[in-house]
C-alpha cells in the first residue's frame, strides 16, 4: 500500500512538473497580434537568439483586433498593435487592455514628439494604454516642376491648377483643408457646435475648389495612374504612394504640407489578460533599437517611432524620407486623436454636399 501511495505521489509530482513545464514553455512564447510586415522573420530570429523567447504572430487589423480581444475579455494574446485612435474607445467600452508600465520601457529609444502624442491619445483615466510603433502620413504628392506653388492643401485650389488636382472625398481631406485654413479641427473634437462650424467652412472651400479637381480618387492605384499619365500634377495622398512614384518619375514625390501632414500611428498595447507581459516589454525594447527598427521599415514600407532608425533603412527609402520630412516637419505632424461620437455623421453630410455640388 505504501509502495502504491509513493507511486501515486510520484506520478502526481510528475504530472505537476509536466504542467508547470508546460506553463513555463508558454511563458516563453510571445503571442503577437499585429499587422503584416511588422514582425519580419529575421527580427523574430534575432529576438529569440537574444532572449530565448519565441514569437507567435497573428496578422490582423483594427476591427479584427478589437473583435478578438473583446470576445475573450482581453486574453489569447500578449501584445497587440491597434492604431492609436482605436485604443481608448475600445478600452472604455470593452476593457480589453491593461495600462503600460512606463518604467519597463526604454523611452529614450522613441522620437519624443511621437511618444508624447501617443501617450496623450491613449490615456484614459490617467493611465497610458499605448506606445507608438509604426507610423505613416497623408500630405501632398506633387510634380515638383509643374506644381511648385503648392505648399499646403488649400494651394490645390490655385487657379493655375484648374482640372489638374485630385484628393479623396474622405475625412482626411476635411481635416487637412481645415488646418490649411488656419482652423484646428482636433481641438474642436469636444465641441460639436464648434466642429460643425469648422466643417461648414471647409465645405464651402471644397465646393469652390471643385473645378480644380480632375477626379476624386478612391484607391491608390487609380491616383498613381492619374499622375503617371500627367492628368494630375498635384494631389493629397499617402507618403508611401509618393515615394513609390518617385522611383519612376524623379519630379514627383511626397511633400509635407506647411500646416502639417496628417499622421496615423499603430501602437503597442497590452491585452488585459496577457500571460507573457515581461516578454512583451522585452519585444518592445528590442524592436525599438534603431537598426532593428530599420529592418521593420524595410519590410513594412513605413517608418517607425524609433529615434535614429531612418539612418539604417535602405538608401533609396532613406533619401526619399529625408527629402520629404525635416525634423520640424515630423514635429508638425497632426496625429489623429480618438474620434468622439457624432463627428463622423457631421463629416458624412459635408462630404455628401460637396459631392452633390456643381463644379461651375
Short mmCIF file of N, CA and C in Angstrom, two decimals, residues 139-144 146 156 164-167 214-215 217 219-238 241-246 248-254:
data_model
loop_
_atom_site.label_atom_id
_atom_site.label_comp_id
_atom_site.label_asym_id
_atom_site.label_seq_id
_atom_site.Cartn_x
_atom_site.Cartn_y
_atom_site.Cartn_z
N UNK A 139 -0.38 63.66 -47.05
CA UNK A 139 0.03 65.04 -47.28
C UNK A 139 -0.12 65.34 -48.76
N UNK A 140 0.94 65.84 -49.38
CA UNK A 140 0.85 66.25 -50.78
C UNK A 140 1.79 65.42 -51.65
N UNK A 141 1.29 64.94 -52.77
CA UNK A 141 2.12 64.29 -53.78
C UNK A 141 2.09 65.20 -55.01
N UNK A 142 3.28 65.68 -55.38
CA UNK A 142 3.36 66.73 -56.40
C UNK A 142 4.33 66.39 -57.53
N UNK A 143 4.01 66.88 -58.71
CA UNK A 143 5.02 67.03 -59.76
C UNK A 143 5.71 68.35 -59.42
N UNK A 144 6.90 68.28 -58.88
CA UNK A 144 7.53 69.47 -58.30
C UNK A 144 7.89 70.53 -59.34
N UNK A 146 5.81 71.11 -62.10
CA UNK A 146 4.56 71.67 -62.64
C UNK A 146 3.65 72.23 -61.54
N UNK A 156 -4.00 73.52 -53.52
CA UNK A 156 -4.54 72.68 -54.60
C UNK A 156 -5.67 73.41 -55.33
N UNK A 164 -6.42 69.84 -62.70
CA UNK A 164 -5.21 69.02 -62.64
C UNK A 164 -4.89 68.49 -61.25
N UNK A 165 -5.84 68.55 -60.33
CA UNK A 165 -5.56 68.06 -58.98
C UNK A 165 -6.51 66.92 -58.62
N UNK A 166 -6.17 66.23 -57.53
CA UNK A 166 -7.01 65.13 -57.06
C UNK A 166 -6.87 64.98 -55.55
N UNK A 167 -7.94 64.61 -54.89
CA UNK A 167 -7.91 64.21 -53.49
C UNK A 167 -9.12 63.33 -53.24
N UNK A 214 -9.61 67.01 -61.07
CA UNK A 214 -9.74 66.11 -62.22
C UNK A 214 -10.63 64.92 -61.86
N UNK A 215 -10.36 64.35 -60.65
CA UNK A 215 -11.15 63.22 -60.17
C UNK A 215 -10.91 63.07 -58.67
N UNK A 217 -10.07 60.62 -56.10
CA UNK A 217 -9.56 59.26 -56.15
C UNK A 217 -10.08 58.43 -54.99
N UNK A 219 -8.78 54.96 -54.72
CA UNK A 219 -7.78 53.93 -54.48
C UNK A 219 -6.41 54.41 -54.91
N UNK A 220 -5.37 53.93 -54.23
CA UNK A 220 -4.01 54.38 -54.51
C UNK A 220 -3.59 54.15 -55.95
N UNK A 221 -3.96 53.01 -56.52
CA UNK A 221 -3.56 52.70 -57.89
C UNK A 221 -4.19 53.69 -58.88
N UNK A 222 -5.45 54.05 -58.64
CA UNK A 222 -6.13 54.99 -59.52
C UNK A 222 -5.42 56.35 -59.50
N UNK A 223 -5.05 56.80 -58.31
CA UNK A 223 -4.34 58.09 -58.22
C UNK A 223 -3.00 58.02 -58.93
N UNK A 224 -2.26 56.96 -58.70
CA UNK A 224 -0.93 56.88 -59.32
C UNK A 224 -1.03 56.86 -60.84
N UNK A 225 -2.07 56.22 -61.36
CA UNK A 225 -2.24 56.23 -62.82
C UNK A 225 -2.56 57.63 -63.33
N UNK A 226 -3.33 58.40 -62.57
CA UNK A 226 -3.63 59.78 -62.97
C UNK A 226 -2.36 60.62 -63.01
N UNK A 227 -1.47 60.38 -62.06
CA UNK A 227 -0.21 61.15 -62.02
C UNK A 227 0.76 60.66 -63.10
N UNK A 228 0.83 59.35 -63.28
CA UNK A 228 1.72 58.81 -64.33
C UNK A 228 1.34 59.36 -65.70
N UNK A 229 0.05 59.49 -65.94
CA UNK A 229 -0.42 59.95 -67.25
C UNK A 229 -0.26 61.46 -67.43
N UNK A 230 0.02 62.16 -66.33
CA UNK A 230 0.16 63.62 -66.39
C UNK A 230 -1.16 64.36 -66.28
N UNK A 231 -2.27 63.62 -66.12
CA UNK A 231 -3.58 64.27 -65.99
C UNK A 231 -3.68 65.04 -64.67
N UNK A 232 -2.99 64.54 -63.67
CA UNK A 232 -2.96 65.19 -62.35
C UNK A 232 -1.51 65.53 -62.02
N UNK A 233 -1.29 66.77 -61.55
CA UNK A 233 0.08 67.18 -61.20
C UNK A 233 0.23 67.46 -59.70
N UNK A 234 -0.89 67.47 -58.97
CA UNK A 234 -0.84 67.71 -57.53
C UNK A 234 -2.01 67.01 -56.87
N UNK A 235 -1.73 66.38 -55.72
CA UNK A 235 -2.78 65.60 -55.06
C UNK A 235 -2.54 65.54 -53.56
N UNK A 236 -3.59 65.24 -52.85
CA UNK A 236 -3.45 64.90 -51.45
C UNK A 236 -3.41 63.38 -51.39
N UNK A 237 -2.35 62.80 -50.78
CA UNK A 237 -2.19 61.35 -50.83
C UNK A 237 -1.22 60.89 -49.75
N UNK A 238 -1.02 59.57 -49.68
CA UNK A 238 -0.16 58.98 -48.66
C UNK A 238 1.31 59.10 -49.04
N UNK A 241 2.82 56.24 -51.27
CA UNK A 241 2.46 56.35 -52.69
C UNK A 241 3.35 57.34 -53.41
N UNK A 242 3.66 58.46 -52.74
CA UNK A 242 4.55 59.45 -53.34
C UNK A 242 5.94 58.92 -53.56
N UNK A 243 6.43 58.15 -52.58
CA UNK A 243 7.79 57.60 -52.72
C UNK A 243 7.83 56.52 -53.80
N UNK A 244 6.74 55.77 -53.93
CA UNK A 244 6.68 54.76 -55.00
C UNK A 244 6.73 55.43 -56.36
N UNK A 245 5.98 56.52 -56.51
CA UNK A 245 6.01 57.24 -57.79
C UNK A 245 7.37 57.85 -58.05
N UNK A 246 8.06 58.29 -56.99
CA UNK A 246 9.37 58.91 -57.14
C UNK A 246 10.39 57.96 -57.75
N UNK A 248 9.76 56.03 -60.17
CA UNK A 248 9.52 56.02 -61.61
C UNK A 248 9.68 57.41 -62.23
N UNK A 249 9.25 58.44 -61.48
CA UNK A 249 9.21 59.81 -62.00
C UNK A 249 9.96 60.70 -61.02
N UNK A 250 11.15 61.11 -61.39
CA UNK A 250 12.02 61.83 -60.46
C UNK A 250 11.42 63.15 -59.98
N UNK A 251 10.57 63.76 -60.80
CA UNK A 251 9.99 65.06 -60.42
C UNK A 251 8.80 64.92 -59.48
N UNK A 252 8.30 63.72 -59.32
CA UNK A 252 7.12 63.50 -58.48
C UNK A 252 7.55 62.94 -57.13
N UNK A 253 7.05 63.52 -56.04
CA UNK A 253 7.39 62.99 -54.73
C UNK A 253 6.38 63.46 -53.68
N UNK A 254 6.55 62.95 -52.47
CA UNK A 254 5.69 63.36 -51.36
C UNK A 254 6.28 64.59 -50.69
#
